[in-house]
XYZ file of C-alpha atoms in Angstrom:
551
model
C -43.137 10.118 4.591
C -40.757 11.433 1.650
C -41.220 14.167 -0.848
C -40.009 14.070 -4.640
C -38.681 17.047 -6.441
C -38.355 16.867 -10.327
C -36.762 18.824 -12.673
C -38.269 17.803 -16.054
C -35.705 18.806 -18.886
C -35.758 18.533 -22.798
C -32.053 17.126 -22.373
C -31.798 15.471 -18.581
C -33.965 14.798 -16.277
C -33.105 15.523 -12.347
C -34.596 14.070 -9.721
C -34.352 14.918 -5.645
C -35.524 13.474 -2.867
C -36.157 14.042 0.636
C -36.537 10.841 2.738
C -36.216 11.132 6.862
C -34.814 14.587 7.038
C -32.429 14.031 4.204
C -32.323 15.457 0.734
C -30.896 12.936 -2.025
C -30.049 12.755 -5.327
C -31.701 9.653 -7.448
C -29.336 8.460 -9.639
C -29.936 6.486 -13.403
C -30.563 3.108 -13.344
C -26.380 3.314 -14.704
C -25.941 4.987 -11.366
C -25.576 8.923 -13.436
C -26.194 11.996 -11.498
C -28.941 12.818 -14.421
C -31.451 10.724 -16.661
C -31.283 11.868 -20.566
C -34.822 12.650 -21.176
C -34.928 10.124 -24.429
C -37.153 7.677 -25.982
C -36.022 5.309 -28.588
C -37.855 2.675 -30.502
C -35.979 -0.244 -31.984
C -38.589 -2.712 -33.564
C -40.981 -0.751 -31.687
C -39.534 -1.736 -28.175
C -39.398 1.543 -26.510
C -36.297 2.275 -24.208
C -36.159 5.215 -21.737
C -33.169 7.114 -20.248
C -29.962 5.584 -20.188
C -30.938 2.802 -22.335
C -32.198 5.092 -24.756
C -28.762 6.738 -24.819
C -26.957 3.182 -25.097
C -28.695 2.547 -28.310
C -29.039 6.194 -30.267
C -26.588 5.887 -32.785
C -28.113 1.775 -33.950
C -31.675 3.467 -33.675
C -30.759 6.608 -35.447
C -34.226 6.704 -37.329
C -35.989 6.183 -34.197
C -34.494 8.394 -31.701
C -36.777 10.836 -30.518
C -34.821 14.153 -28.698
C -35.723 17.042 -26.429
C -39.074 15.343 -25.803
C -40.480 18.128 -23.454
C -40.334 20.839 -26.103
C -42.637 18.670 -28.297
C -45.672 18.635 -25.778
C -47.307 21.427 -27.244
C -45.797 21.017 -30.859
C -49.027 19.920 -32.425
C -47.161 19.617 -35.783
C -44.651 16.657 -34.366
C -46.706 13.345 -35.191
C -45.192 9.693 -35.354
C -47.024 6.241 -35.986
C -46.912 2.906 -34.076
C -48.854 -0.703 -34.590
C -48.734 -2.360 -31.559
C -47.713 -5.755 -33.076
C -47.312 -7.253 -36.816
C -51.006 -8.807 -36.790
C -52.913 -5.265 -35.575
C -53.757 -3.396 -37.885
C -54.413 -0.023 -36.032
C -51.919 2.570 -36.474
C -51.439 4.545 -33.376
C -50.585 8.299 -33.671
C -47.984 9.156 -31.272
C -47.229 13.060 -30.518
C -45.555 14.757 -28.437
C -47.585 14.867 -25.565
C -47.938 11.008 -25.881
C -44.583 10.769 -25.830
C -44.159 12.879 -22.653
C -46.706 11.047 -21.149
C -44.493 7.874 -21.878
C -41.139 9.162 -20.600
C -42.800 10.646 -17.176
C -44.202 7.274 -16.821
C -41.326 5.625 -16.628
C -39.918 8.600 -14.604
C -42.779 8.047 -11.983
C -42.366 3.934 -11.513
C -38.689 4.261 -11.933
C -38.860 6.414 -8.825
C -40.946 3.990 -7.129
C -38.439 1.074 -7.334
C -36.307 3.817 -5.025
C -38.726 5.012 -2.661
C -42.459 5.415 -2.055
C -43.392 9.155 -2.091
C -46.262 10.663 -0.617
C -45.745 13.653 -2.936
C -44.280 14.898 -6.387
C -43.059 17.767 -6.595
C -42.982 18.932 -10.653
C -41.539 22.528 -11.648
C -42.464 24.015 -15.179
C -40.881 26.817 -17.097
C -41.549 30.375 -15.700
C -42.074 31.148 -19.573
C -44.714 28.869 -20.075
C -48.308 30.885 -21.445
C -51.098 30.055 -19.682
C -52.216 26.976 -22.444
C -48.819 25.487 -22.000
C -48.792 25.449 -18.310
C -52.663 23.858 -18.531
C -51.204 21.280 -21.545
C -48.300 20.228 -18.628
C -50.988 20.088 -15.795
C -53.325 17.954 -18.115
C -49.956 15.549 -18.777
C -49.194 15.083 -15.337
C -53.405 14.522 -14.232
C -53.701 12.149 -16.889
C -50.264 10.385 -15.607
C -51.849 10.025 -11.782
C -54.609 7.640 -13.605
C -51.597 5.461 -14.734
C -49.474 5.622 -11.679
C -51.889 4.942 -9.007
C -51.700 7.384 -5.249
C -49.610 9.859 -7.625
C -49.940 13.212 -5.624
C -48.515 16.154 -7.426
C -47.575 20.061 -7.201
C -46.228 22.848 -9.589
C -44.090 25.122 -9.043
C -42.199 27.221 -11.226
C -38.507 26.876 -11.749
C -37.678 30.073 -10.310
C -39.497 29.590 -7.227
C -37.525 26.148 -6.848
C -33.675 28.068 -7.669
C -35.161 30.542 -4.890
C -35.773 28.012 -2.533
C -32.769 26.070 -2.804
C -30.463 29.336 -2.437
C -32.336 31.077 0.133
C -34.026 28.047 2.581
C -30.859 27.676 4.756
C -29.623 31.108 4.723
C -32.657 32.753 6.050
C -32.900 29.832 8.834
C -29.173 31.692 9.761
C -30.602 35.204 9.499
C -28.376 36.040 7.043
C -31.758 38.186 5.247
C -32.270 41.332 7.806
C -31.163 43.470 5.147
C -32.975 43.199 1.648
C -30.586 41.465 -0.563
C -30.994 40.824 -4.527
C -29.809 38.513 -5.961
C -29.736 37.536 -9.897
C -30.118 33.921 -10.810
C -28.959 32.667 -14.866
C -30.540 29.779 -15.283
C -28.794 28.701 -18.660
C -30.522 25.441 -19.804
C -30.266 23.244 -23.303
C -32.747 25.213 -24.842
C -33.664 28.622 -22.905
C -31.479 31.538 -20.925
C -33.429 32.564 -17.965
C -32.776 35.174 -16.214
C -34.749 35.840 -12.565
C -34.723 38.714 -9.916
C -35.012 37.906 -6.396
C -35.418 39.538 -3.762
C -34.925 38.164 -0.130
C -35.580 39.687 3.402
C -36.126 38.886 6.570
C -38.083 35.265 6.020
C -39.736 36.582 2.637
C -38.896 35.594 -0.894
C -40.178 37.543 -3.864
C -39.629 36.602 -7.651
C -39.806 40.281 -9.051
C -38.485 39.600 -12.396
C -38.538 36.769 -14.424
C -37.301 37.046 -18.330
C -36.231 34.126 -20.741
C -34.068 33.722 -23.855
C -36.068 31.228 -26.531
C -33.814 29.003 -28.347
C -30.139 30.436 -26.619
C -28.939 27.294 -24.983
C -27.090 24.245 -26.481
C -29.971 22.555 -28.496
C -30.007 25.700 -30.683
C -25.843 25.768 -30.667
C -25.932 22.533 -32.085
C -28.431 23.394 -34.254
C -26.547 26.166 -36.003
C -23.017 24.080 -35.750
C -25.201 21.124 -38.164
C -26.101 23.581 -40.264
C -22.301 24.343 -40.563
C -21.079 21.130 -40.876
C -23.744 20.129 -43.181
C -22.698 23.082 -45.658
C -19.293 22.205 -45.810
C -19.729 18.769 -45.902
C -22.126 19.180 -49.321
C -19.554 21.605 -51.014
C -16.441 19.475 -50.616
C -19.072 16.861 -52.054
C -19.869 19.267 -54.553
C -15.942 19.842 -55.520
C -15.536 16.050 -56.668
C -19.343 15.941 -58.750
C -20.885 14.409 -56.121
C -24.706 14.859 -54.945
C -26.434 13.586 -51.937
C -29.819 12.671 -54.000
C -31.594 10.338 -51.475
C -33.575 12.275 -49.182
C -34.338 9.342 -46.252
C -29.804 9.251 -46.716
C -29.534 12.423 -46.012
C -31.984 13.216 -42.837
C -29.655 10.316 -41.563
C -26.504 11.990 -41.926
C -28.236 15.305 -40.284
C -29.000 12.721 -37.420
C -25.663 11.597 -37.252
C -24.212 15.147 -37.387
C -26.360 16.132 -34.588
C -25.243 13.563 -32.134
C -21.764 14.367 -33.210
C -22.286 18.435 -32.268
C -22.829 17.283 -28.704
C -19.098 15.657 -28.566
C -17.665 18.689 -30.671
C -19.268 21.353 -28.011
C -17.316 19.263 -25.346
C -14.376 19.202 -26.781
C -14.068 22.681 -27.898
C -15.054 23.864 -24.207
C -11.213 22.520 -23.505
C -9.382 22.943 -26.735
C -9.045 25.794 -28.219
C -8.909 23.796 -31.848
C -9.975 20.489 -32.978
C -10.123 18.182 -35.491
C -13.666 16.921 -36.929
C -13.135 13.647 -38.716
C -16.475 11.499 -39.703
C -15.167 8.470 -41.909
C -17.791 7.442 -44.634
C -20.105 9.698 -43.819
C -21.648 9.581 -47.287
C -20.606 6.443 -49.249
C -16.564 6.462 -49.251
C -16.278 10.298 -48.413
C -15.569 11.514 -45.158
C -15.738 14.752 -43.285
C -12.354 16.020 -42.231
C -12.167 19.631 -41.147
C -9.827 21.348 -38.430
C -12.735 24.074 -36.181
C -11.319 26.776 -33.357
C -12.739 28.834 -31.255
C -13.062 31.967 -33.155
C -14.666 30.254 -35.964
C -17.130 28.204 -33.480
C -17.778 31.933 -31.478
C -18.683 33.345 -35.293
C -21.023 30.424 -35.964
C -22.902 31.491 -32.730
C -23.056 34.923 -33.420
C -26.805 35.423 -33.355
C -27.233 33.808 -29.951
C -23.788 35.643 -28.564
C -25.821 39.270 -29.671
C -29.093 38.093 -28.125
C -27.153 37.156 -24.487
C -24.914 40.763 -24.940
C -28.103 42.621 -25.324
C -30.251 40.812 -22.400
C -28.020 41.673 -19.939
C -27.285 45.238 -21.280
C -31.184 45.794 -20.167
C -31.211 43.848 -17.310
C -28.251 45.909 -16.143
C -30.030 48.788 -16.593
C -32.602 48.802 -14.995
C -31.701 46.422 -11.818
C -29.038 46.730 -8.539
C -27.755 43.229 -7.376
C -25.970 42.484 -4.643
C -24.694 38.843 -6.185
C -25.215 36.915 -9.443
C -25.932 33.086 -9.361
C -25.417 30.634 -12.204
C -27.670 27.340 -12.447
C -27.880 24.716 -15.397
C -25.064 22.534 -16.518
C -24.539 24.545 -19.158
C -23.290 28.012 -17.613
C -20.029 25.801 -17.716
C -19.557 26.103 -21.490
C -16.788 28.662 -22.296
C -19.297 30.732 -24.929
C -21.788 31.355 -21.373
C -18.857 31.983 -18.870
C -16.454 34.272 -21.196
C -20.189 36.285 -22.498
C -21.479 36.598 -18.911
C -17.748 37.674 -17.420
C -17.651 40.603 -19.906
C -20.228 42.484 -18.366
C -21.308 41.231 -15.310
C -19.152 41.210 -11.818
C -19.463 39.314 -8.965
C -21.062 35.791 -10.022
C -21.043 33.021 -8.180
C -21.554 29.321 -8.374
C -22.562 28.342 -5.054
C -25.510 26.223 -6.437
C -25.188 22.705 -7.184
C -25.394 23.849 -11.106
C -27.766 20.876 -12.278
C -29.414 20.083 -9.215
C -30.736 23.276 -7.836
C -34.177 23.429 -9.359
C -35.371 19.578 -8.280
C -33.637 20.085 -4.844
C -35.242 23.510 -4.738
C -38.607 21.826 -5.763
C -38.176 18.802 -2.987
C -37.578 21.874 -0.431
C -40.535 23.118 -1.416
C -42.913 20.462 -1.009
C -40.770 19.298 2.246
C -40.856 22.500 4.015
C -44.277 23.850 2.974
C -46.464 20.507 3.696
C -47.789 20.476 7.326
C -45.817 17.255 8.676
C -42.278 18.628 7.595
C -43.064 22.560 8.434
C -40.382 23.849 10.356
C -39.702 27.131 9.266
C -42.491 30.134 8.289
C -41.428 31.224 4.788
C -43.680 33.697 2.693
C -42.988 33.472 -1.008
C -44.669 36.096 -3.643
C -44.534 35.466 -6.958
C -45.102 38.190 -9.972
C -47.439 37.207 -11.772
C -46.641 38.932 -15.039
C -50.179 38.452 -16.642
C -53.655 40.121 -16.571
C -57.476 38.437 -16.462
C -60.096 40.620 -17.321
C -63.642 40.435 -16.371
C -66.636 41.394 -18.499
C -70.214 41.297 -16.501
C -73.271 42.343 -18.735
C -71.307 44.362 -20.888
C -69.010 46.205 -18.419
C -65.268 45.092 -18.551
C -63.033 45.446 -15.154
C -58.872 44.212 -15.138
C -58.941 42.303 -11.614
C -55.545 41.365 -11.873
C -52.618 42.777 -13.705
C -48.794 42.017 -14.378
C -47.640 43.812 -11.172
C -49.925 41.825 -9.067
C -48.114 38.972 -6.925
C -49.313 35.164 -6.288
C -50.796 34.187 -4.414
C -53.581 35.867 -5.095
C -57.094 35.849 -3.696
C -60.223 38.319 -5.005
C -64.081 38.140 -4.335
C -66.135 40.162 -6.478
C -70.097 40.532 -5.999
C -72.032 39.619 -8.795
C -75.716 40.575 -10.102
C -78.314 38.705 -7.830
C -80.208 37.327 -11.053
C -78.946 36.473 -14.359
C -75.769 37.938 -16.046
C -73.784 37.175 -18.999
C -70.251 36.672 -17.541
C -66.694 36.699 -19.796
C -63.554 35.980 -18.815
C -60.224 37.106 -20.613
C -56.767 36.000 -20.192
C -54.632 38.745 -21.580
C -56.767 39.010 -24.670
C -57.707 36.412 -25.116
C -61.450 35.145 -24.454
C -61.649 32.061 -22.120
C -64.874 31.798 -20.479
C -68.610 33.063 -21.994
C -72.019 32.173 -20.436
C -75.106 33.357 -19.512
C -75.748 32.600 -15.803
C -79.308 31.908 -14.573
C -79.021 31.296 -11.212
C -78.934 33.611 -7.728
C -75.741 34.322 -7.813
C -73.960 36.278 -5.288
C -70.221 36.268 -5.403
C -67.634 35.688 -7.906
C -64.028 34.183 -6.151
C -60.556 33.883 -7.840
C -57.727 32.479 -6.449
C -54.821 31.670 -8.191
C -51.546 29.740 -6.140
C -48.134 29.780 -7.318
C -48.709 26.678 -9.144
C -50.561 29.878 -11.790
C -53.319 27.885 -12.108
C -56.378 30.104 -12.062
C -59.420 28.456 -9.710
C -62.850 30.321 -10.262
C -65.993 30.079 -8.034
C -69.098 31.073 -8.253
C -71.349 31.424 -4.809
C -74.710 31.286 -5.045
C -78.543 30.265 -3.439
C -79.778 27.070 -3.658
C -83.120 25.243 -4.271
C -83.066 24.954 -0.667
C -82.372 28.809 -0.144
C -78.568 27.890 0.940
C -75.526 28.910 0.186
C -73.548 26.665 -2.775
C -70.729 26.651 -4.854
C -69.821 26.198 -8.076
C -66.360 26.025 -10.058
C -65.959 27.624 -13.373
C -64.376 25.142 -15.725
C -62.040 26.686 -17.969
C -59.005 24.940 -17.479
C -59.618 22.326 -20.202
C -59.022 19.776 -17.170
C -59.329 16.477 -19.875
C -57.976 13.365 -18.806
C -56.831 10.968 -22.163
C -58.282 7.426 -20.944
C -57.517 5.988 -24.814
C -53.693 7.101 -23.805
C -53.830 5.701 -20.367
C -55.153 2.364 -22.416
C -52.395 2.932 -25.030
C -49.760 2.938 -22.485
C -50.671 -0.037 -20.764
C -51.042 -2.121 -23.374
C -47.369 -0.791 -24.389
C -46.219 -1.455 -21.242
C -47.324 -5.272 -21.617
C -45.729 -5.328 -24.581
C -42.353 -3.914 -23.218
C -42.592 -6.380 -20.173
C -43.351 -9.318 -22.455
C -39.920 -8.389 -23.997
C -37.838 -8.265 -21.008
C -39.268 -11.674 -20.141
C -38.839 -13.247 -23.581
C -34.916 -11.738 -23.827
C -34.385 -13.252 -20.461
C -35.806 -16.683 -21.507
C -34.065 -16.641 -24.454
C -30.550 -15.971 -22.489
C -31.539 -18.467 -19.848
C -31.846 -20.968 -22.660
C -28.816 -20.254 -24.023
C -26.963 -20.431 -20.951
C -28.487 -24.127 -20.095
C -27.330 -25.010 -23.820
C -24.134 -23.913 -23.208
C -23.823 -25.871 -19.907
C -24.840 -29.036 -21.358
C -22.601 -29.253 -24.055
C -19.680 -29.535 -21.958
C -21.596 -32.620 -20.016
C -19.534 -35.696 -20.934
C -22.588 -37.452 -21.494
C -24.215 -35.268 -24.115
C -20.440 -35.149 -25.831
C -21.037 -38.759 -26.398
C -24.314 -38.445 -27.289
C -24.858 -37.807 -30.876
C -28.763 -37.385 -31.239
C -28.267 -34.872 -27.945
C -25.203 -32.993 -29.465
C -27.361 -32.911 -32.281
C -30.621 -31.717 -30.703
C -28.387 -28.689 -28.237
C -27.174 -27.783 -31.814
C -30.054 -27.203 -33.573
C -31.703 -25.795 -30.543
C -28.734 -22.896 -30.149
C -29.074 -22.478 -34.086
C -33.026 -21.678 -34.108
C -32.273 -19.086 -30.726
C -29.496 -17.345 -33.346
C -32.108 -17.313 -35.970
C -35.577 -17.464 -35.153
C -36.118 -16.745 -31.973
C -36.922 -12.865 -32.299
C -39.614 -13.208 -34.828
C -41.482 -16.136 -32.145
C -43.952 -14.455 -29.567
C -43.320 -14.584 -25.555
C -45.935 -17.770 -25.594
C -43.486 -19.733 -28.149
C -40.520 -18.978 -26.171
C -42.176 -20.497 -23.100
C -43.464 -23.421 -25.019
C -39.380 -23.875 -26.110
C -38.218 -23.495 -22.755
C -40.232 -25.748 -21.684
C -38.962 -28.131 -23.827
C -35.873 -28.122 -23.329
C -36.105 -28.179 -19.633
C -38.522 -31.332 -20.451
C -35.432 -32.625 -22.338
C-alpha cells in the first residue's frame, strides 16, 4: 500500500512518496530533486519535464512555461494537427495542456511505484471556479490513468502537516503555539497562520501575494533588458521591424532572466553579455544589486506592506519559510528587516508534497496511527434563498469541515444557492422534500443533498449538481491518440539508431570492405537514415529494418 503526495507548480513539480513506512522523494527521470513543469513541441513531438528543459532554447517558439497558471486562462489558445495528412486542427489550451503534463506526471509515477492514492494540493487562493476547473482536470485525468484515486488538499494544510505531524507525536503542542509559514513560490507570496495545540491544527489565516514571486521578477527584469537593448539599437539607426524576430528575442531574454536572478543572488554585480542577439548586435551591459532591487520596486513595496499588516494584527511564536525561492537575497534581506525569529527547518521545496503524502498516509484507515483534528477557515460565505427568504449558512469565520442540515418546505419550493454573490444553483423543486444537507471537507468542495419521500413513501436522496462535474472524453481521445503518436516516435528513433549501429558494425567486416556492391549498399543505406529517414512513417522504418536485417 503507498500513498503519493504532489505538489503541482507553474515552475517544478514535487513529488513524495510514502511506501512501507517510509516517506521518499521521486526524483526526474535525470535523477533531479524536482521536475520543471514544461511542455515543448518540436515537430509536434511533445516532451515533458526534463526533456522539455534539454531542448527549450532549439524549441524556443514552442516552449510552453508556467503551465498551471494557464488552466483557467481561457484567452491562452494554441493549434496542433496530429500528422501532415489530417486535416483537423486541434485547439490546445491551457487546461489541455495541464491535462497533458499531469499525465505524464501520473504514468511517470507509475514506472516508480504503484499507489493506491494521490494525494494533489491546490492553492489556498484558488476561488471556488478555479478549485472546481482543477478538480474537473484531475477527474477527467482518472479516465486516462486507469485505478487513479485522488484527494485535495490545500497547500497550507500540507506545510501544516509536514511541520507539525512529528512534533505533536512528541507533545511538544500542550501550550498553543503560532506559528507563521511564507510560502514564497515562482509566482505567489503566501502567507498562513497556524495555530497548533495539543493534537489540533487550525489554519486561521491564510493571505496571498498575486504575481510577487520570480515569474513576475523576471518579468519586470525583460522588460528592462528589452528597453535597453532597443535604445542602444536605437543609438546606431537601427529598428527591430519583424514582429515573429522580436517575440523571439523576448523568449530568449526570458530564459536568460532565470540565469541572471542566479547569479545576482551571489554577486553583488554582473556582467550581461548576449552575442548577436539581433543580427550582429549584442547586448552587453554591467547590472548590480541596487539597480536589480530598483527594478523590483513594486513587488519589494507590496512584500514591505503585507507584513506591516500581518504584524499588526498577529502574535507568533516562530516564522517558517517554504518554497525554493525564500533563498533569493531580495526575499531573505525584505523578510529580515522586519520580521525576527525565522526559521528554515522545512525542507524548503519539499514541504508541501511531503506534507500532502502525510496527509493521505496518516489520515487513511490502514496507515492511522495518530488522532489529529485539523480545522480549516474557510474564508467564504454560501447563501441560501428558499421561496423568497434568503439565510447566510456559512460565513468566512466558519471552519471546515463543515456539516449543516436545514429542513425544507414539505411540498414544492423554489430553492437558490449563492456562493459569495454569486448565483450558483436555481430550481423549482416538486417533490416531498424534507431536509436540505451541506457538507463541505477540506478538499472545499461543497456536497449538497437533498432528503426526501419516495414513490414508495421512503426516505431518498438526492445530490444537487452544481459543481460543473464534466468529464472531457474528446480530450481523453485527444491524448491517446497523442500518446500513440509520441510512442510511435520513441520506437522509430530507436530503430533508426539500431540501424545505424548495425551499419556501422558491418562496415568494419572484412568481407563487406571487399565487397563493393555491399560497401555500396551500407553507404547508401547510412546516407538515406541522414536524409530521409525523419520525413518516413514508423511502418517505413520497419519495412527498412527489415531489410537490412534481410540483407
Amino acid at each position: 500500500m503507498s500513498v503519493i503526495g504532489i505538489d503541482y507548480g507553474n515552475s517544478t513539480t514535487k513529488i513524495c512518496s510514502f511506501y512501507n513506512g517510509v516517506f521518499k522523494n521521486i526524483d526526474s527521470e535525470t535523477n533531479k530533486r524536482v521536475l520543471p513543469s514544461l511542455v515543448v513541441f518540436d515537430n509536434d513531438i511533445r516532451y515533458f519535464s526534463d526533456f522539455a528543459k534539454s531542448k527549450k532554447n532549439k524549441c524556443i517558439k514552442q516552449i510552453v512555461y508556467n503551465i498551471k497558471s494557464k488552466i483557467h486562462d481561457e484567452e491562452y489558445k494554441s493549434y496542433l494537427y496530429l500528422n501532415k495528412e489530417d486535416s483537423k486542427k486541434y485547439i490546445i489550451n491551457g487546461f489541455k495542456l495541464c491535462y497533458m503534463y499531469l499525465t505524464y506526471i501520473h504514468k511517470y509515477v507509475r514506472t516508480k511505484i504503484q499507489p493506491d492514492i494521490y494525494i494533489h494540493t491546490f492553492p489556498d487562493y484558488y476561488t471556488y471556479n478555479q478549485l472546481l476547473n482543477y478538480n474537473n482536470l484531475l477527474k477527467t485525468n482518472k479516465k486516462m490513468v486507469s485505478s487513479m484515486n485522488y484527494l485535495l488538499i490545500p497547500e497550507s494544510i500540507a506545510i501544516s502537516l509536514d511541520y507539525g505531524l512529528y512534533r505533536i507525536a512528541n507533545n511538544e503542542f500542550n501550550k498553543k503555539k503560532i506559528i507563521l509559514f511564507i510560502d514564497i513560490g515562482c509566482s505567489n507570496i503566501s502567507f498562513y497562520v497556524v495555530e497548533y495545540i495539543d493534537k489540533s491544527i487550525m489554519v486561521t489565516f491564510h493571505w496571498t501575494l498575486k504575481d510577487c514571486g520570480s515569474i513576475q521578477m523576471d518579468k519586470l527584469l525583460l522588460q528592462y533588458l528589452i528597453k535597453e537593448f532597443k535604445n542602444n539599437l536605437k543609438n546606431v539607426n537601427v529598428e527591430i521591424m519583424d514582429d515573429n524576430i522580436e517575440k523571439k528575442i523576448i523568449k530568449i531574454l526570458y530564459i536568460e532572466c532565470e540565469n541572471i536572478r542566479k547569479k545576482l543572488n551571489i554577486s553583488n554585480e554582473i556582467n550581461i553579455f548576449m552575442e548577436s542577439l539581433y543580427k550582429d548586435y549584442n547586448l552587453d551591459l554591467k547590472l548590480n544589486r541596487d539597480k536589480y532591487i530598483n527594478i523590483l520596486n513594486d513587488i519589494i513595496c507590496k512584500i514591505k506592506n503585507t507584513i506591516e499588516i500581518i504584524n499588526r494584527n498577529f502574535t507568533f511564536n516562530s516564522i517558517e519559510l517554504v518554497g525554493g525561492f525564500s533563498r533569493f537575497f531580495i526575499f531573505r534581506d525584505t523578510l529580515n528587516l522586519y520580521l525576527k525569529k525565522i526559521n528554515t527547518t522545512l525542507n524548503l521545496e519539499e514541504s508541501i508534497s511531503k506534507g500532502a503524502c502525510i496527509y493521505g498516509a496518516n489520515f487513511l484507515p490502514m496507515y492511522k496511527n495518530i488522532d489529529i483534528d485539523i480545522y480549516y477557515k474557510y474564508g467564504s460565505s454560501i447563501t441560501l434563498e428558499i421561496n423568497g427568504l434568503k439565510k447566510k449558512i456559512i460565513d468566512e469565520n466558519n471552519y471546515l469541515p463543515f456539516t449543516k442540515r436545514l429542513p425544507l418546505p414539505k411540498n414544492k419550493c423554489n430553492l437558490k444557492i449563492y456562493y459569495e454573490e454569486d448565483l450558483v444553483y436555481d430550481e423549482f423543486i416538486n417533490i416531498k422534500q424534507v431536509n436540505l444537507s451541506l457538507k463541505i471537507g477540506l478538499d472545499r468542495l461543497h456536497h449538497f443533498i437533498i432528503e426526501y419521500v419516495n414513490s414508495n413513501n421512503k426516505m431518498a436522496i438526492k445530490p444537487i449538481e452544481i459543481n460543473n462535474n464534466i468529464v472531457d472524453n474528446d480530450l481523453i481521445i485527444l491524448e491517446k491518440k497523442l500518446s500513440q503518436r509520441d510512442k510511435d516516435y520513441v520506437d522509430k528513433i530507436n530503430l533508426v539508431n539500431k540501424m545505424e549501429e548495425i551499419l556501422f558494425s558491418k562496415r568494419k567486416d572484412e568481407n563487406i570492405i571487399k565487397n563493393k556492391f555491399k560497401k555500396k549498399y551500407i553507404n547508401d543505406f547510412l546516407e538515406w537514415l541522414d536524409n530521409e529517414s525523419n520525413n518516413c512513417s514508423l511502418d517505413e522504418i520497419r519495412e527498412k529494418y527489415k531489410d537490412l536485417i534481410d540483407n
